[in-house]
Short mmCIF file of C-alpha atoms in Angstrom, two decimals:
data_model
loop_
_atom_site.label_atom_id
_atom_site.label_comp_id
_atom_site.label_asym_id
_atom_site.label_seq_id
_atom_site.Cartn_x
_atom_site.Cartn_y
_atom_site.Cartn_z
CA UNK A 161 55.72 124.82 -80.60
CA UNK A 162 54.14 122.95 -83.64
CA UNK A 163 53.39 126.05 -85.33
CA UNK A 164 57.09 126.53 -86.00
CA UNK A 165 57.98 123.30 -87.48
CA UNK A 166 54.93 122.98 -89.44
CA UNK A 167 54.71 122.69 -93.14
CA UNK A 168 52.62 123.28 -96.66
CA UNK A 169 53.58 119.48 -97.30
CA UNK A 170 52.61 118.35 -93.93
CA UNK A 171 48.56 120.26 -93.72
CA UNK A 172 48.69 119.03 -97.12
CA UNK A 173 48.68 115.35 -95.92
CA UNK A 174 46.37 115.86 -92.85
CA UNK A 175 43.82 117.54 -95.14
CA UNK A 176 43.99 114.86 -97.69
CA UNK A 177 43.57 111.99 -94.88
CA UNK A 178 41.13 113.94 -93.61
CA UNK A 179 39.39 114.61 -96.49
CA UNK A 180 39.36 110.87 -97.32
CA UNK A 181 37.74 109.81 -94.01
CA UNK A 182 34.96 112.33 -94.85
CA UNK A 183 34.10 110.73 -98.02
CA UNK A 184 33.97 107.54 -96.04
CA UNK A 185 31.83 108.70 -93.51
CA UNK A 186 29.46 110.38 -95.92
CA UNK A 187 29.45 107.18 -98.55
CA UNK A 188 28.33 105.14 -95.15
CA UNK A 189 25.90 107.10 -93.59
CA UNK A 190 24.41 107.44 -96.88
CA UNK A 191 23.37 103.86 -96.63
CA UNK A 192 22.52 103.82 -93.16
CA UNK A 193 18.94 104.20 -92.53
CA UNK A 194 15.07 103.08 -91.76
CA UNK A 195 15.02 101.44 -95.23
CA UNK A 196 18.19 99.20 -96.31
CA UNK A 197 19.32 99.81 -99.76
CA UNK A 198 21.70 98.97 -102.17
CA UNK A 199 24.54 101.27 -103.45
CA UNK A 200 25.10 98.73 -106.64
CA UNK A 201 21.42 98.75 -107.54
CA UNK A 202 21.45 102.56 -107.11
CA UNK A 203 24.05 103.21 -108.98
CA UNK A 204 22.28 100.88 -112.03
CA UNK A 205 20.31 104.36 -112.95
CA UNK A 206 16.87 105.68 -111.96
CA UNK A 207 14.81 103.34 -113.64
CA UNK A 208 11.64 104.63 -115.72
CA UNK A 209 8.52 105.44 -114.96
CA UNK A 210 7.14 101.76 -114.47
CA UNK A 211 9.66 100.49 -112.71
CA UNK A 212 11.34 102.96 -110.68
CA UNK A 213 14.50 102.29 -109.05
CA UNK A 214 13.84 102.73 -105.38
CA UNK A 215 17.30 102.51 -103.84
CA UNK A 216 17.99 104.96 -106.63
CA UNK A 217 15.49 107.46 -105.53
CA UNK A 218 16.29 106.58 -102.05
CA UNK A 219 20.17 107.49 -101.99
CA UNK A 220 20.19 110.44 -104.67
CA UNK A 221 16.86 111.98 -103.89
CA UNK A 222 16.64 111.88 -100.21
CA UNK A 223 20.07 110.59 -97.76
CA UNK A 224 22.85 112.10 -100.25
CA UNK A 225 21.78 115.86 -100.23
CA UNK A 226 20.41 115.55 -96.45
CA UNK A 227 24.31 114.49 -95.26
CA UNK A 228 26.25 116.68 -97.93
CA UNK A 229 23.90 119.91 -96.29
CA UNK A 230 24.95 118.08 -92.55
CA UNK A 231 28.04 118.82 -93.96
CA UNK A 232 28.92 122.01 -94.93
CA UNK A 233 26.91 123.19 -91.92
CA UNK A 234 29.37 121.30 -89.83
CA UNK A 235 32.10 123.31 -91.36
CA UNK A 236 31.14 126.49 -91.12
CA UNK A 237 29.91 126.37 -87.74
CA UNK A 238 33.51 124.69 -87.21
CA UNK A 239 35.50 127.31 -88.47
CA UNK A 240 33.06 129.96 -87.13
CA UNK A 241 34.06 128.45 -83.93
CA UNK A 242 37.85 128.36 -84.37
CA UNK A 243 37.92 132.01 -85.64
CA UNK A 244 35.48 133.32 -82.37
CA UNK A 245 37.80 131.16 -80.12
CA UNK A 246 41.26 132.93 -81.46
CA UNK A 247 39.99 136.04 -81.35
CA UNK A 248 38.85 136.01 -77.44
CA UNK A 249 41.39 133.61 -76.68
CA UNK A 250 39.42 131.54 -74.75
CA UNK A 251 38.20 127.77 -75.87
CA UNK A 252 34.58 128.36 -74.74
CA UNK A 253 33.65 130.58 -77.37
CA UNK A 254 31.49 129.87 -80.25
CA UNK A 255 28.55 130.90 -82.61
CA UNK A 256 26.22 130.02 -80.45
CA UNK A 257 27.25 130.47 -76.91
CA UNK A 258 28.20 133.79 -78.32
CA UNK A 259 24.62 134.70 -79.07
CA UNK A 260 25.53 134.67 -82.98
CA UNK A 261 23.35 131.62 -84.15
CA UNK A 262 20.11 132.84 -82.01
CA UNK A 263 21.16 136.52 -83.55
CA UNK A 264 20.75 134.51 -87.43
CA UNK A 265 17.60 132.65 -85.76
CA UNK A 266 15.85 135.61 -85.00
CA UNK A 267 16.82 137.03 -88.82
CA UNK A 268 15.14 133.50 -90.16
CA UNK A 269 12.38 133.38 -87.73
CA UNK A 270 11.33 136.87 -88.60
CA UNK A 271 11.38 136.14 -92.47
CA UNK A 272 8.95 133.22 -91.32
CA UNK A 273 6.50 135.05 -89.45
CA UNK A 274 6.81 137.52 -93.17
CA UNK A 275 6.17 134.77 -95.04
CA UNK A 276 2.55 135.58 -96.13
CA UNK A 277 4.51 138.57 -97.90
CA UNK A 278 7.61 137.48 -98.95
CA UNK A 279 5.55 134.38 -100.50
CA UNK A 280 8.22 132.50 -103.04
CA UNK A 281 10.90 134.63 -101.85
CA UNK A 282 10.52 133.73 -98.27
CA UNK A 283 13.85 130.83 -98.82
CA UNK A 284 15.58 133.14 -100.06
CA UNK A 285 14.59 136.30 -97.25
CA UNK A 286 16.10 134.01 -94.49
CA UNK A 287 18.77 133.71 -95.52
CA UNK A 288 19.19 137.35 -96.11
CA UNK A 289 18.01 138.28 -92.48
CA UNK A 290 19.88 135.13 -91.11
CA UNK A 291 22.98 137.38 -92.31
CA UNK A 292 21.83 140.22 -91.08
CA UNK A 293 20.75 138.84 -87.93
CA UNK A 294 24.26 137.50 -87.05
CA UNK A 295 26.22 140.22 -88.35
CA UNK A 296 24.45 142.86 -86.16
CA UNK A 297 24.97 140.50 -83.12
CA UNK A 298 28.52 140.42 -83.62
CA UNK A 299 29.05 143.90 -83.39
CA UNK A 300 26.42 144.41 -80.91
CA UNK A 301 28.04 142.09 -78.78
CA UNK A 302 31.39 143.67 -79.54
CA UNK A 303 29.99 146.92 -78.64
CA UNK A 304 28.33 145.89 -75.25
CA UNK A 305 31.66 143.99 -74.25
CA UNK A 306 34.12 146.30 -75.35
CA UNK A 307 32.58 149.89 -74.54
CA UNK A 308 29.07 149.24 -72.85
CA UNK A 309 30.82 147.98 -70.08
CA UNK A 310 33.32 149.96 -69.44
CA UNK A 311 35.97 147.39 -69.74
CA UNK A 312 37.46 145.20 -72.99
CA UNK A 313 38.22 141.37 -71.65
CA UNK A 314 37.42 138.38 -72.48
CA UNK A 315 34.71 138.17 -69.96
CA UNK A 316 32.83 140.90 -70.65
CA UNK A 317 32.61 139.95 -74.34
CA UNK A 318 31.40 136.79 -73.01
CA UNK A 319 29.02 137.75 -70.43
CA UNK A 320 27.71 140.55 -73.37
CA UNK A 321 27.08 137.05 -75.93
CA UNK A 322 24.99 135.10 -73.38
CA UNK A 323 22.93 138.28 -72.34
CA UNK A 324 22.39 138.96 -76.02
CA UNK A 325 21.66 135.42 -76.76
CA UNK A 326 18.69 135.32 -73.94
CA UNK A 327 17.43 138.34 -75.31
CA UNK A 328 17.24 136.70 -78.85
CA UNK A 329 16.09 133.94 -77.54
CA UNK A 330 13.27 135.89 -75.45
CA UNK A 331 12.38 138.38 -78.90
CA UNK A 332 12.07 134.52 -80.51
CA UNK A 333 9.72 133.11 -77.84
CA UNK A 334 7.70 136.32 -78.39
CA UNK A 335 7.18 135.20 -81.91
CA UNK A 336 5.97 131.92 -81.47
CA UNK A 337 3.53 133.32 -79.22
CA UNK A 338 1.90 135.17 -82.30
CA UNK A 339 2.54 133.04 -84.97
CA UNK A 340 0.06 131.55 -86.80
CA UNK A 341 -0.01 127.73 -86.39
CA UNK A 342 1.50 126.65 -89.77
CA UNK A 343 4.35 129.36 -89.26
CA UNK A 344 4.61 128.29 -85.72
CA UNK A 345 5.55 124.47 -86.58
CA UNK A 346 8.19 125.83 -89.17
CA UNK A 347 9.70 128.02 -86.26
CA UNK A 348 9.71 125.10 -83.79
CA UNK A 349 11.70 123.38 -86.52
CA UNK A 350 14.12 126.20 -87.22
CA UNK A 351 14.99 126.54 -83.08
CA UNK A 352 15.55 122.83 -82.45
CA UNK A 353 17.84 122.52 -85.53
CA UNK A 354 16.97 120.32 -88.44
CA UNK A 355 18.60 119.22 -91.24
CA UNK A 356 16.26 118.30 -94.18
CA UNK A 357 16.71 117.91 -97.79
CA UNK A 358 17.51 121.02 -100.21
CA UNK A 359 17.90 120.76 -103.98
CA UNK A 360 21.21 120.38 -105.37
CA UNK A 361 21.41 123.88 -106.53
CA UNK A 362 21.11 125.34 -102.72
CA UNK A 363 23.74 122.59 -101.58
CA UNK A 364 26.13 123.64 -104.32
CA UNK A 365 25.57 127.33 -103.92
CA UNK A 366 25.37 127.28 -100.02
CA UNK A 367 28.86 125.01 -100.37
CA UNK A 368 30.59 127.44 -102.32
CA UNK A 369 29.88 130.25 -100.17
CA UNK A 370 31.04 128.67 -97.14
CA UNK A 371 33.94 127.39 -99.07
CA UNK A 372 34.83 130.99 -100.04
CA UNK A 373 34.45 132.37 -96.38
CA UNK A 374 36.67 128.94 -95.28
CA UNK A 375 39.32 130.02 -97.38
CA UNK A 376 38.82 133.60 -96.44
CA UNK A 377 39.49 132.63 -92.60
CA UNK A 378 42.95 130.44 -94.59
CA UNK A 379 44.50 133.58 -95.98
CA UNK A 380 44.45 135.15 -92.24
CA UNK A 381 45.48 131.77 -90.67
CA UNK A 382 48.90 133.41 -89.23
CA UNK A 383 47.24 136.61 -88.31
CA UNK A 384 44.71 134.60 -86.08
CA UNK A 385 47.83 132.47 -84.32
CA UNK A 386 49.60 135.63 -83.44
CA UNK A 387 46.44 137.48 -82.47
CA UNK A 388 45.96 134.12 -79.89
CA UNK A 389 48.68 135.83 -77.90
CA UNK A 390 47.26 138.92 -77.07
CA UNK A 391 46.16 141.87 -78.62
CA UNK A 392 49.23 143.88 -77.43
CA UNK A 393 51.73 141.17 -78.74
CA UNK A 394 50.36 141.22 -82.20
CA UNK A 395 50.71 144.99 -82.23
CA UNK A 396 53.96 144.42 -81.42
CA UNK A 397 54.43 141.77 -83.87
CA UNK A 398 52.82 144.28 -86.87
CA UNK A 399 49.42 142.68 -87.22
CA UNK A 400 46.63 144.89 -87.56
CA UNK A 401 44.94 143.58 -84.77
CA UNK A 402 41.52 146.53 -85.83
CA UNK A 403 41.49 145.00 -89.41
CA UNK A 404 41.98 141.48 -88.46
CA UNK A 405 38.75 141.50 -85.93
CA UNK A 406 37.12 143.17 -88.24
CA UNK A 407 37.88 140.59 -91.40
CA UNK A 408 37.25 137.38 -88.78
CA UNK A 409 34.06 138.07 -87.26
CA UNK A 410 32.46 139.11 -90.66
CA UNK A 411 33.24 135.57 -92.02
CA UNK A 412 32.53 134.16 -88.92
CA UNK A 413 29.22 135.88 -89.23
CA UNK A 414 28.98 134.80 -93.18
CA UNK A 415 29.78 131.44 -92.67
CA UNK A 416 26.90 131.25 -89.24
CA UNK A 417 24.39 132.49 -90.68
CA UNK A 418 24.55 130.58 -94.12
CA UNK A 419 24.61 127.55 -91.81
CA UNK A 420 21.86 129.00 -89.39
CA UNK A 421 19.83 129.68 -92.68
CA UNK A 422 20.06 125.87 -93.94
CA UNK A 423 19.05 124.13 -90.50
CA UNK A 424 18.06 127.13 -87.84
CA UNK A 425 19.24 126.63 -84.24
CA UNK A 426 22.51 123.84 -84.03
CA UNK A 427 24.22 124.53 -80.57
CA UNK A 428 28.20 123.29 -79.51
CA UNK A 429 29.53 122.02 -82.93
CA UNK A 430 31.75 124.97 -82.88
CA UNK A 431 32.66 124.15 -79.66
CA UNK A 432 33.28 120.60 -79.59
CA UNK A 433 35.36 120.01 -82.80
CA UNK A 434 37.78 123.21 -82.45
CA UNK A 435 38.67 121.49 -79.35
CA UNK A 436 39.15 118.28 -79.83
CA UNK A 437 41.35 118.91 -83.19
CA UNK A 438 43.36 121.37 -81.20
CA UNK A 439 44.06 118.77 -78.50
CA UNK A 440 45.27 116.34 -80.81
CA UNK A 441 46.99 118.67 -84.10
CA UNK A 442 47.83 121.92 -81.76
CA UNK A 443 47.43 125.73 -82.10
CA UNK A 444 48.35 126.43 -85.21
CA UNK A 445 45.40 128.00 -87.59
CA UNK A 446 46.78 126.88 -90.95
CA UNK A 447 45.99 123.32 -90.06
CA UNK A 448 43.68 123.66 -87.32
CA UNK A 449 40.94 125.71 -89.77
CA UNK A 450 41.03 122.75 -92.55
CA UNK A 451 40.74 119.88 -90.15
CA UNK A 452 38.22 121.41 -87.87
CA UNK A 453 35.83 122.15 -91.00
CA UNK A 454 36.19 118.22 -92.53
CA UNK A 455 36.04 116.85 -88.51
CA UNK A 456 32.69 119.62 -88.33
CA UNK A 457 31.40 118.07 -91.44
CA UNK A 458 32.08 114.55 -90.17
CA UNK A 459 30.45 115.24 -86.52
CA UNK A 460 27.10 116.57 -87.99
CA UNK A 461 27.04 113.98 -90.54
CA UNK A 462 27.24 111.32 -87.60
CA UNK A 463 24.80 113.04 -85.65
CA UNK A 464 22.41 113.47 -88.17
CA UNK A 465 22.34 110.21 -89.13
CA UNK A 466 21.99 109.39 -85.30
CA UNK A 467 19.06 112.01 -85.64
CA UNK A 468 17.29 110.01 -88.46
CA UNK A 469 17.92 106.64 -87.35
CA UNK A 470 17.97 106.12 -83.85
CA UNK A 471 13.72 106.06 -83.30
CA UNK A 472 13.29 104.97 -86.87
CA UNK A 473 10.79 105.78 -89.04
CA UNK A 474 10.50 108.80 -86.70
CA UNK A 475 13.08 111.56 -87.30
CA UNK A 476 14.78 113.47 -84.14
CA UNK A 477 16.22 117.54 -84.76
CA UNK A 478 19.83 117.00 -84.54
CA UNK A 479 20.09 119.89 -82.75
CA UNK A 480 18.49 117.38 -80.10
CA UNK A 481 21.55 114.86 -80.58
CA UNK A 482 24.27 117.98 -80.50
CA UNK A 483 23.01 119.11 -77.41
CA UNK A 484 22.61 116.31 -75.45
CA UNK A 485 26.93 115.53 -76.35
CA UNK A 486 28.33 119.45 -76.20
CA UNK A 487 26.01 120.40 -72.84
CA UNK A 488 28.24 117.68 -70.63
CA UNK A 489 31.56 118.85 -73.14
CA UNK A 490 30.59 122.40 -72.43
CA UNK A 491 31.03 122.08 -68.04
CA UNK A 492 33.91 119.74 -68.69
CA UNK A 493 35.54 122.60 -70.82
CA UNK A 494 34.19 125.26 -68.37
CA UNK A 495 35.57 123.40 -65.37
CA UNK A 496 39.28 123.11 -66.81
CA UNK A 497 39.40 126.52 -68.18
CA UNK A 498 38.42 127.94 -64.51
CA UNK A 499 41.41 125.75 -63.39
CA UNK A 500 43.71 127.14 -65.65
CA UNK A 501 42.89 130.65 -65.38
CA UNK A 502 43.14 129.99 -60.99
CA UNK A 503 46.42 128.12 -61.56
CA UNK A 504 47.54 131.82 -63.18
CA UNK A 505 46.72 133.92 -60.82
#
């Protein structure tokens, strides 16, 4: 197995390639876009107030913050995907299948529909009830799956996320149907997924959080491969299999709903890139958590700029362009998973 020849030195090296192509992908589609610019003239400074640098204003003001938000959300709905998947042991879990991302949607969509109260606050409020939105559905899906009924598999947990996600979704629908017509836009918005620009201060708060929580899911990396095996073999093996459920699906949640917060409703990225990095790197967590946040980052990047580009000047929700990929990558994953589990029996 890779995860027994694997070294510091050798995530070290996939982490820094990986981190390199990131920057790449992040200097490029910053100068992709309606409106061609120039990285040289940008860099030249701002300009002053008669002749403002446009390029400048262009590339710092507008396309750098909207693909560094793209992606950090792309990591942490990444790793929130890799830590749901090891814990159920089964490749088609993730945020939002699980019901976790409509859980943080209804959180944000309710601090909307407050906003007349919360007024200035009301940026702040969702992401508060984002939190609280997908921690409660994490346990409440626990709870239905494990004890509600009457049998703990990987099935029922399953089955307990999608019925919990349709009733989120249907609590959400309710909403719009009483919303007021300028909260009603921002709610369309939050369900379809879009990422738009946020001050520096939210990126580089909103990064370090989900940096911490990364890091977090790190430090349990070999807990989470030998909790892949079964819950009964990592008993066995001395993990605290209680403690280490508990510690993953609060970051899991932390990480969602910080991401849910930023751009509301972005389906399959946690199931996609888990995935695909697993295919190619293997198994094992300590290198399959770093990679799968920069190859996150680098997918929503892509499809963002897809997103922004691709009906220019018009502007598509990338959870539009995410869909349309992880809905056919979803059956194909479905389909071989049935296979595997009928070639067991």
């Amino acid at each position: 197995m890779k995860t027994t020849t694997l070294t510091a030195e050798n995530v070290t090296a996939k982490t820094a390639v990986g981190l390199l192509i990131l920057v790449i992908i992040l200097i490029l589609c910053t100068l992709i876009g309606s409106h061609q610019v120039s990285l040289k003239k940008a860099l030249s400074g701002s300009g002053d107030a008669e002749n403002i640098n446009i390029d400048y204003k262009i590339i710092f003001g507008s396309r750098l913050p909207r693909v560094l938000l793209a992606a950090i959300i792309g990591a942490a709905l990444a790793c929130a995907g890799v830590t749901l998947q090891a814990i159920l042991r089964n490749p088609l879990a993730d945020p939002y299948i699980l019901g976790i991302s409509s859980g943080a949607g209804l959180g944000g969509a309710v601090a909307i529909m407050l906003s007349s109260v919360l007024g200035s606050w009301t940026g702040i409020s969702m992401g508060v009830f984002a939190f609280v939105g997908a921690f409660g559905t994490v346990w409440l899906v626990w709870f239905i799956g494990h004890y509600a009924a009457g049998r703990s598999s990987v099935t029922s947990l399953l089955l307990a996320g999608v019925v919990v996600n349709a009733f989120f979704s249907a609590l959400i629908m309710f909403l719009t149907q009483i919303a007021k017509s300028y909260q009603l836009r921002e709610i369309w918005m939050w369900l379809m997924g879009s990422v738009t620009e946020k001050s520096y201060a939210v990126i580089i708060v909103s990064a370090a959080a989900i940096l911490l929580g990364i890091i977090g899911l790190f430090s349990i990396a070999q807990r989470l491969n030998v909790l892949s095996l079964g819950s009964t073999e990592a008993q066995g093996l001395g993990v605290s299999v209680g403690r280490t459920n508990l510690i993953s699906f609060a970051l899991a949640a932390f990480i969602t709903a910080i991401a849910v917060s930023l751009s509301g409703l972005i389906g399959f990225v946690g199931l996609i890139v888990p995935h695909g990095v697993r295919l190619v790197f293997g198994p094992d967590h300590r290198q399959l958590l770093p990679l799968s946040a920069l190859c996150g980052a680098a997918l929503l990047v892509i499809a963002d700029t897809v997103a922004r580009t691709i009906i220019a000047p018009a502007q598509l929700p990338v959870g539009i362009i995410t869909a349309l990929a992880g809905g056919p990558f979803f059956l194909f994953l479905l389909a071989r998973y049935s296979r595997k589990v009928n070639s067991a029996k």
